[in-house]
């Protein structure tokens, strides 16, 4: 059942090219994104007053990538909320808004409560769900299923990639509907998205390197993940993945925010994982990495192939293929997942079923 892999998590990491392909292919029509299967038309996307994305954990991180991509391309404001916060903060949602809930299981209690709240306020709900026929899928007004297949490992991997993939399709369709990108640009972006499964496959070549980096982390008691923009979102996902299965404390921080408190935690040998794939922010993130390095940190950097750094700043580098910045999250997540996986394996822990956690959080 593990298809020759030692753990479900590793199997699911390797299933990502297929999962993404199966999720996007039926939603691309004649080279253009097409989400009409769920009843969502370009006209509707153009007319909603506001967009909310609500989810928990890893699904919320996919929502953060979604916010970034939608805002960048469609120039439309998106609010992202953790479901347990959204449900109690009396959000300003109206019947003119679209609330997008993202959930692998479709059974997460807080996400379900957020859906109910959105309905009470008269908003329409679009659910991005992996499990067919789940509560959230049944109760939402529109459903876009991700086609990752069953995800068994408690740590979510392939579900995250397909959730992101749906966010990109949504952003493209929205941007084209709003006229913030041309048809030509929309076709180009869609064609680039279709290459992602192959690029994920290529990114898997970093597996041995990730295993080696993991061997340097097993004695750590605390770790930082830093990044800016889309890289910050990914560093949040990397940090969650590592802590939930390896039990090593880790925190993700916006790189520019370190100076406002967190950098005082950095002592000799503390591993700091910098995610630095965004060209326009590279210099800034690198200068933050230099700051932690000069305080003794053991620096590990995830970056595009061929990125050059000054001598002695990076202790370890994990390179991923070069894509345009906006698409980088779809492959950058691979080394983050692999580092978490191998750290846990090397520590001899239960990768697929970490303590205190359930695959689906059905109670508040
Ligand atoms: O089933 P859901 O997508 O609604 O679950 C949300 C979170 O509980 C889930 O992503 C959790 O954070 C994972 N264990 C992370 O790997």
Short mmCIF file of C-alpha atoms and ligand atoms in Angstrom, two decimals:
data_model
loop_
_atom_site.label_atom_id
_atom_site.label_comp_id
_atom_site.label_asym_id
_atom_site.label_seq_id
_atom_site.Cartn_x
_atom_site.Cartn_y
_atom_site.Cartn_z
CA UNK A 1 0.00 0.00 0.00
CA UNK A 2 3.00 2.29 0.42
CA UNK A 3 3.97 1.52 -3.15
CA UNK A 4 7.51 0.50 -2.23
CA UNK A 5 8.17 3.59 -0.11
CA UNK A 6 9.09 3.30 3.55
CA UNK A 7 6.42 5.76 4.64
CA UNK A 8 3.22 7.26 3.30
CA UNK A 9 4.72 10.71 3.59
CA UNK A 10 7.55 9.90 1.18
CA UNK A 11 5.13 8.19 -1.20
CA UNK A 12 2.87 11.23 -1.11
CA UNK A 13 5.77 13.63 -1.69
CA UNK A 14 6.64 11.64 -4.81
CA UNK A 15 3.03 11.60 -5.97
CA UNK A 16 3.01 15.37 -6.35
CA UNK A 17 3.75 15.56 -10.09
CA UNK A 18 0.78 13.29 -10.84
CA UNK A 19 -1.46 14.96 -8.27
CA UNK A 20 -0.86 18.42 -9.75
CA UNK A 21 -1.32 17.16 -13.29
CA UNK A 22 -4.60 15.43 -12.45
CA UNK A 23 -5.84 18.54 -10.66
CA UNK A 24 -5.05 21.12 -13.33
CA UNK A 25 -5.59 19.20 -16.59
CA UNK A 26 -9.41 19.07 -16.50
CA UNK A 27 -9.47 22.82 -15.71
CA UNK A 28 -7.54 23.95 -18.73
CA UNK A 29 -9.57 24.38 -21.87
CA UNK A 30 -7.90 25.40 -25.09
CA UNK A 31 -4.92 26.75 -23.21
CA UNK A 32 -7.04 28.89 -20.89
CA UNK A 33 -8.10 28.29 -17.25
CA UNK A 34 -11.70 27.15 -16.96
CA UNK A 35 -13.34 26.70 -13.57
CA UNK A 36 -16.90 26.70 -14.86
CA UNK A 37 -17.43 23.05 -13.75
CA UNK A 38 -18.25 24.34 -10.27
CA UNK A 39 -20.53 27.09 -11.47
CA UNK A 40 -17.99 29.87 -11.07
CA UNK A 41 -18.02 32.15 -14.10
CA UNK A 42 -15.60 34.94 -15.06
CA UNK A 43 -18.53 37.34 -14.65
CA UNK A 44 -19.00 36.29 -11.02
CA UNK A 45 -15.28 36.60 -10.31
CA UNK A 46 -15.39 40.10 -11.68
CA UNK A 47 -18.30 41.17 -9.54
CA UNK A 48 -17.61 39.94 -6.02
CA UNK A 49 -16.93 42.80 -3.64
CA UNK A 50 -14.32 41.05 -1.56
CA UNK A 51 -12.55 37.71 -1.34
CA UNK A 52 -11.82 35.83 1.85
CA UNK A 53 -9.73 32.68 2.10
CA UNK A 54 -10.25 30.68 5.28
CA UNK A 55 -8.48 27.47 6.31
CA UNK A 56 -6.27 25.81 8.95
CA UNK A 57 -2.64 24.71 9.03
CA UNK A 58 -1.11 23.76 5.72
CA UNK A 59 -4.32 24.56 3.84
CA UNK A 60 -4.08 28.10 5.23
CA UNK A 61 -0.53 28.37 3.87
CA UNK A 62 -1.85 27.43 0.42
CA UNK A 63 -4.37 30.23 0.94
CA UNK A 64 -1.53 32.65 1.66
CA UNK A 65 0.14 31.73 -1.61
CA UNK A 66 -3.28 32.22 -3.23
CA UNK A 67 -3.64 35.69 -1.75
CA UNK A 68 -0.24 36.70 -3.04
CA UNK A 69 -0.83 35.40 -6.55
CA UNK A 70 -4.38 36.77 -6.84
CA UNK A 71 -3.37 40.19 -5.58
CA UNK A 72 -0.32 40.29 -7.82
CA UNK A 73 -2.15 39.31 -10.99
CA UNK A 74 -5.78 40.33 -10.48
CA UNK A 75 -5.06 43.45 -8.39
CA UNK A 76 -7.91 42.45 -6.07
CA UNK A 77 -7.64 42.43 -2.31
CA UNK A 78 -7.84 39.05 -0.59
CA UNK A 79 -8.06 38.49 3.15
CA UNK A 80 -6.61 35.25 4.53
CA UNK A 81 -7.74 33.98 7.89
CA UNK A 82 -7.05 31.06 10.16
CA UNK A 83 -10.50 29.48 10.49
CA UNK A 84 -10.48 29.48 14.30
CA UNK A 85 -9.85 33.24 14.24
CA UNK A 86 -12.24 34.07 11.43
CA UNK A 87 -15.19 32.42 13.16
CA UNK A 88 -14.85 34.53 16.30
CA UNK A 89 -13.69 37.87 15.00
CA UNK A 90 -17.00 39.05 13.56
CA UNK A 91 -15.53 39.50 10.06
CA UNK A 92 -17.06 42.07 7.74
CA UNK A 93 -18.51 39.62 5.26
CA UNK A 94 -21.52 40.49 3.13
CA UNK A 95 -23.73 38.80 0.56
CA UNK A 96 -21.59 40.39 -2.16
CA UNK A 97 -18.46 38.52 -1.10
CA UNK A 98 -16.93 35.16 -1.91
CA UNK A 99 -15.54 33.09 0.94
CA UNK A 100 -13.11 30.43 -0.24
CA UNK A 101 -12.51 27.61 2.23
CA UNK A 102 -9.62 25.22 1.66
CA UNK A 103 -9.51 21.80 3.29
CA UNK A 104 -7.91 18.49 2.41
CA UNK A 105 -10.27 16.42 4.55
CA UNK A 106 -13.35 18.58 4.19
CA UNK A 107 -14.12 17.78 7.83
CA UNK A 108 -12.07 20.33 9.80
CA UNK A 109 -14.35 21.70 12.53
CA UNK A 110 -13.17 25.31 12.45
CA UNK A 111 -13.20 25.50 8.66
CA UNK A 112 -16.71 24.09 8.65
CA UNK A 113 -17.78 26.67 11.24
CA UNK A 114 -16.29 29.40 9.05
CA UNK A 115 -18.38 28.14 6.15
CA UNK A 116 -21.51 28.30 8.32
CA UNK A 117 -20.66 31.82 9.41
CA UNK A 118 -20.15 32.91 5.79
CA UNK A 119 -23.58 31.49 4.95
CA UNK A 120 -25.19 33.25 7.93
CA UNK A 121 -23.81 36.50 6.56
CA UNK A 122 -25.24 35.71 3.15
CA UNK A 123 -21.94 35.14 1.34
CA UNK A 124 -21.38 32.42 -1.22
CA UNK A 125 -18.82 29.76 -0.35
CA UNK A 126 -16.38 28.12 -2.75
CA UNK A 127 -14.73 25.05 -1.26
CA UNK A 128 -11.39 23.67 -2.42
CA UNK A 129 -11.52 20.16 -1.01
CA UNK A 130 -9.72 16.86 -1.57
CA UNK A 131 -12.10 14.31 -0.03
CA UNK A 132 -15.12 13.72 -2.24
CA UNK A 133 -18.49 14.01 -0.55
CA UNK A 134 -17.02 15.39 2.70
CA UNK A 135 -19.13 17.74 4.89
CA UNK A 136 -17.50 20.92 3.57
CA UNK A 137 -17.89 19.76 -0.03
CA UNK A 138 -21.57 19.02 0.58
CA UNK A 139 -22.37 22.30 2.30
CA UNK A 140 -20.50 24.72 0.05
CA UNK A 141 -22.22 26.50 -2.83
CA UNK A 142 -19.44 25.59 -5.25
CA UNK A 143 -16.73 22.94 -5.03
CA UNK A 144 -13.42 22.60 -6.78
CA UNK A 145 -12.05 19.21 -5.91
CA UNK A 146 -8.32 18.78 -5.74
CA UNK A 147 -7.41 15.41 -7.19
CA UNK A 148 -4.53 14.39 -4.96
CA UNK A 149 -5.98 10.98 -4.12
CA UNK A 150 -6.07 9.81 -0.48
CA UNK A 151 -3.52 11.49 1.78
CA UNK A 152 -2.70 9.17 4.67
CA UNK A 153 0.29 10.82 6.34
CA UNK A 154 -0.72 13.32 9.03
CA UNK A 155 1.77 15.79 7.57
CA UNK A 156 0.10 17.23 4.52
CA UNK A 157 2.25 17.31 1.38
CA UNK A 158 0.55 16.55 -1.92
CA UNK A 159 -2.68 18.20 -0.73
CA UNK A 160 -0.74 21.45 -0.31
CA UNK A 161 0.63 21.34 -3.85
CA UNK A 162 -2.75 20.76 -5.44
CA UNK A 163 -4.36 23.45 -3.29
CA UNK A 164 -1.72 25.87 -4.54
CA UNK A 165 -2.30 24.73 -8.13
CA UNK A 166 -6.01 25.55 -7.82
CA UNK A 167 -5.13 28.96 -6.39
CA UNK A 168 -3.03 29.70 -9.49
CA UNK A 169 -5.87 28.71 -11.84
CA UNK A 170 -8.24 30.89 -9.86
CA UNK A 171 -5.83 33.82 -9.95
CA UNK A 172 -5.34 33.48 -13.72
CA UNK A 173 -9.04 33.26 -14.42
CA UNK A 174 -9.78 36.18 -12.12
CA UNK A 175 -7.03 38.34 -13.58
CA UNK A 176 -8.18 37.67 -17.12
CA UNK A 177 -11.81 38.34 -16.18
CA UNK A 178 -10.81 41.64 -14.59
CA UNK A 179 -8.64 42.61 -17.51
CA UNK A 180 -5.50 42.97 -15.42
CA UNK A 181 -3.73 40.45 -17.68
CA UNK A 182 -4.15 40.00 -21.42
CA UNK A 183 -5.33 36.79 -23.04
CA UNK A 184 -1.79 36.25 -24.29
CA UNK A 185 -0.36 36.56 -20.78
CA UNK A 186 -3.06 34.28 -19.40
CA UNK A 187 -2.20 31.63 -22.01
CA UNK A 188 1.49 31.96 -21.25
CA UNK A 189 0.97 31.62 -17.49
CA UNK A 190 -1.33 28.64 -17.99
CA UNK A 191 1.23 26.94 -20.22
CA UNK A 192 3.88 27.52 -17.55
CA UNK A 193 1.60 25.97 -14.93
CA UNK A 194 1.23 22.91 -17.13
CA UNK A 195 4.99 22.41 -16.96
CA UNK A 196 4.93 22.26 -13.15
CA UNK A 197 4.50 18.47 -12.80
CA UNK A 198 7.67 17.96 -14.83
CA UNK A 199 9.47 20.66 -12.84
CA UNK A 200 8.46 19.02 -9.54
CA UNK A 201 9.92 15.79 -10.86
CA UNK A 202 13.15 17.61 -11.65
CA UNK A 203 13.19 19.24 -8.21
CA UNK A 204 13.16 15.76 -6.64
CA UNK A 205 16.81 15.52 -7.69
CA UNK A 206 17.60 17.47 -4.52
CA UNK A 207 16.49 14.52 -2.38
CA UNK A 208 19.99 13.31 -1.43
CA UNK A 209 21.07 16.83 -0.64
CA UNK A 210 18.01 17.26 1.62
CA UNK A 211 18.87 14.03 3.39
CA UNK A 212 22.39 15.32 3.99
CA UNK A 213 21.09 18.65 5.30
CA UNK A 214 18.66 16.73 7.55
CA UNK A 215 21.61 14.90 9.09
CA UNK A 216 22.87 18.30 10.26
CA UNK A 217 19.57 19.12 11.97
CA UNK A 218 18.92 16.08 14.12
CA UNK A 219 20.72 17.43 17.18
CA UNK A 220 19.14 20.88 16.97
CA UNK A 221 16.69 21.92 19.66
CA UNK A 222 15.41 25.00 17.90
CA UNK A 223 15.40 26.35 14.37
CA UNK A 224 14.36 29.41 12.42
CA UNK A 225 12.88 29.60 8.94
CA UNK A 226 13.06 32.99 7.29
CA UNK A 227 11.93 34.49 3.99
CA UNK A 228 10.18 37.42 2.37
CA UNK A 229 7.02 37.57 0.27
CA UNK A 230 6.14 34.19 -1.24
CA UNK A 231 9.27 32.80 0.41
CA UNK A 232 7.88 33.80 3.81
CA UNK A 233 4.72 31.81 3.12
CA UNK A 234 6.83 28.82 2.18
CA UNK A 235 9.00 29.20 5.24
CA UNK A 236 5.83 28.98 7.35
CA UNK A 237 4.95 25.73 5.64
CA UNK A 238 8.52 24.39 6.03
CA UNK A 239 8.53 25.23 9.72
CA UNK A 240 5.15 23.59 10.36
CA UNK A 241 6.21 20.45 8.51
CA UNK A 242 9.44 20.10 10.45
CA UNK A 243 7.99 20.74 13.89
CA UNK A 244 4.95 18.54 13.55
CA UNK A 245 6.87 15.39 12.72
CA UNK A 246 10.44 15.86 14.03
CA UNK A 247 9.42 17.56 17.31
CA UNK A 248 12.21 20.10 16.85
CA UNK A 249 10.96 23.51 17.85
CA UNK A 250 10.94 25.86 14.92
CA UNK A 251 9.58 29.23 14.11
CA UNK A 252 9.03 30.98 10.85
CA UNK A 253 9.72 34.65 10.59
CA UNK A 254 9.45 37.32 7.96
CA UNK A 255 13.15 37.97 7.37
CA UNK A 256 12.79 41.72 7.76
CA UNK A 257 11.10 41.27 11.13
CA UNK A 258 14.03 39.44 12.76
CA UNK A 259 15.59 42.62 14.06
CA UNK A 260 12.43 43.39 15.98
CA UNK A 261 13.04 40.70 18.53
CA UNK A 262 13.63 37.20 17.21
CA UNK A 263 17.28 37.64 16.28
CA UNK A 264 18.16 37.60 19.97
CA UNK A 265 17.42 33.87 19.91
CA UNK A 266 20.28 33.20 17.51
CA UNK A 267 23.25 31.61 19.20
CA UNK A 268 26.22 29.57 18.03
CA UNK A 269 25.22 26.71 15.78
CA UNK A 270 21.49 27.43 15.65
CA UNK A 271 20.23 26.31 12.24
CA UNK A 272 18.50 29.01 10.21
CA UNK A 273 16.83 27.97 6.98
CA UNK A 274 16.55 30.88 4.57
CA UNK A 275 14.13 30.58 1.69
CA UNK A 276 15.46 32.89 -1.00
CA UNK A 277 13.89 32.25 -4.39
CA UNK A 278 12.34 35.62 -5.17
CA UNK A 279 14.70 37.65 -7.38
CA UNK A 280 13.53 41.09 -6.33
CA UNK A 281 13.91 40.23 -2.65
CA UNK A 282 17.06 38.13 -2.89
CA UNK A 283 19.50 40.80 -1.83
CA UNK A 284 17.40 41.74 1.19
CA UNK A 285 16.94 38.16 2.35
CA UNK A 286 20.64 37.42 1.86
CA UNK A 287 21.53 40.39 4.01
CA UNK A 288 19.26 38.98 6.76
CA UNK A 289 20.99 35.62 6.40
CA UNK A 290 24.34 37.37 6.76
CA UNK A 291 23.10 38.96 9.96
CA UNK A 292 22.25 35.62 11.54
CA UNK A 293 25.46 34.09 10.22
CA UNK A 294 27.52 36.76 11.94
CA UNK A 295 25.79 35.75 15.19
CA UNK A 296 26.89 32.16 14.77
CA UNK A 297 23.93 30.61 12.98
CA UNK A 298 24.34 27.52 10.83
CA UNK A 299 22.83 28.79 7.59
CA UNK A 300 20.95 26.66 5.10
CA UNK A 301 19.56 28.37 2.04
CA UNK A 302 16.97 27.17 -0.44
CA UNK A 303 17.46 29.08 -3.68
CA UNK A 304 17.31 28.94 -7.45
CA UNK A 305 19.98 26.93 -9.23
CA UNK A 306 23.05 29.06 -9.96
CA UNK A 307 22.38 31.74 -7.32
CA UNK A 308 25.71 33.14 -6.24
CA UNK A 309 26.54 34.19 -2.70
CA UNK A 310 29.61 35.74 -1.15
CA UNK A 311 32.14 33.37 0.32
CA UNK A 312 31.37 31.95 3.76
CA UNK A 313 27.79 33.16 4.19
CA UNK A 314 25.93 29.94 3.42
CA UNK A 315 26.92 26.77 5.25
CA UNK A 316 24.62 24.65 3.11
CA UNK A 317 22.69 25.42 -0.06
CA UNK A 318 19.79 23.47 -1.56
CA UNK A 319 19.19 24.45 -5.17
CA UNK A 320 15.92 24.09 -7.02
CA UNK A 321 15.25 24.66 -10.74
CA UNK A 322 14.75 28.18 -12.03
CA UNK A 323 11.16 29.24 -12.74
CA UNK A 324 9.68 32.70 -12.85
CA UNK A 325 9.33 34.03 -9.32
CA UNK A 326 5.59 33.74 -9.00
CA UNK A 327 5.67 29.98 -9.71
CA UNK A 328 8.54 29.16 -7.36
CA UNK A 329 6.37 28.04 -4.39
CA UNK A 330 5.18 25.03 -6.40
CA UNK A 331 8.69 23.58 -6.41
CA UNK A 332 10.29 25.27 -3.40
CA UNK A 333 8.03 23.28 -1.11
CA UNK A 334 9.71 20.02 -2.21
CA UNK A 335 13.03 20.46 -0.36
CA UNK A 336 11.18 21.80 2.68
CA UNK A 337 9.06 18.64 2.80
CA UNK A 338 12.08 16.39 2.21
CA UNK A 339 14.18 18.05 4.91
CA UNK A 340 11.34 17.58 7.43
CA UNK A 341 10.86 13.99 6.33
CA UNK A 342 14.51 12.93 6.52
CA UNK A 343 15.15 14.73 9.80
CA UNK A 344 12.31 12.73 11.31
CA UNK A 345 13.45 9.43 9.79
CA UNK A 346 17.00 10.00 11.02
CA UNK A 347 15.64 10.69 14.49
CA UNK A 348 13.79 7.36 14.34
CA UNK A 349 10.36 8.89 14.94
CA UNK A 350 6.94 7.91 13.67
CA UNK A 351 6.81 9.96 10.47
CA UNK A 352 3.27 9.22 9.38
CA UNK A 353 1.64 9.43 12.81
CA UNK A 354 3.25 12.06 15.00
CA UNK A 355 2.19 12.24 18.63
CA UNK A 356 -0.82 14.35 19.71
CA UNK A 357 -2.02 14.92 16.14
CA UNK A 358 -4.95 13.63 14.12
CA UNK A 359 -5.17 13.60 10.35
CA UNK A 360 -8.40 15.47 10.47
CA UNK A 361 -9.28 17.86 13.29
CA UNK A 362 -13.02 17.33 13.62
CA UNK A 363 -13.40 18.94 17.05
CA UNK A 364 -12.70 22.52 17.92
O1 LIG B 1 -8.05 18.64 6.31
P1 LIG B 1 -7.60 20.10 6.37
O2 LIG B 1 -6.89 20.53 5.15
O3 LIG B 1 -8.75 21.03 6.68
O4 LIG B 1 -6.59 20.15 7.58
C1 LIG B 1 -6.02 21.36 7.98
C2 LIG B 1 -4.88 21.14 8.93
O5 LIG B 1 -5.32 20.43 10.07
C3 LIG B 1 -3.70 20.38 8.29
O6 LIG B 1 -3.24 21.01 7.14
C4 LIG B 1 -2.54 20.25 9.29
O7 LIG B 1 -2.00 21.50 9.55
C5 LIG B 1 -1.49 19.27 8.76
N1 LIG B 1 -1.18 18.27 9.73
C6 LIG B 1 -0.20 19.95 8.37
O8 LIG B 1 0.72 19.08 7.83
#
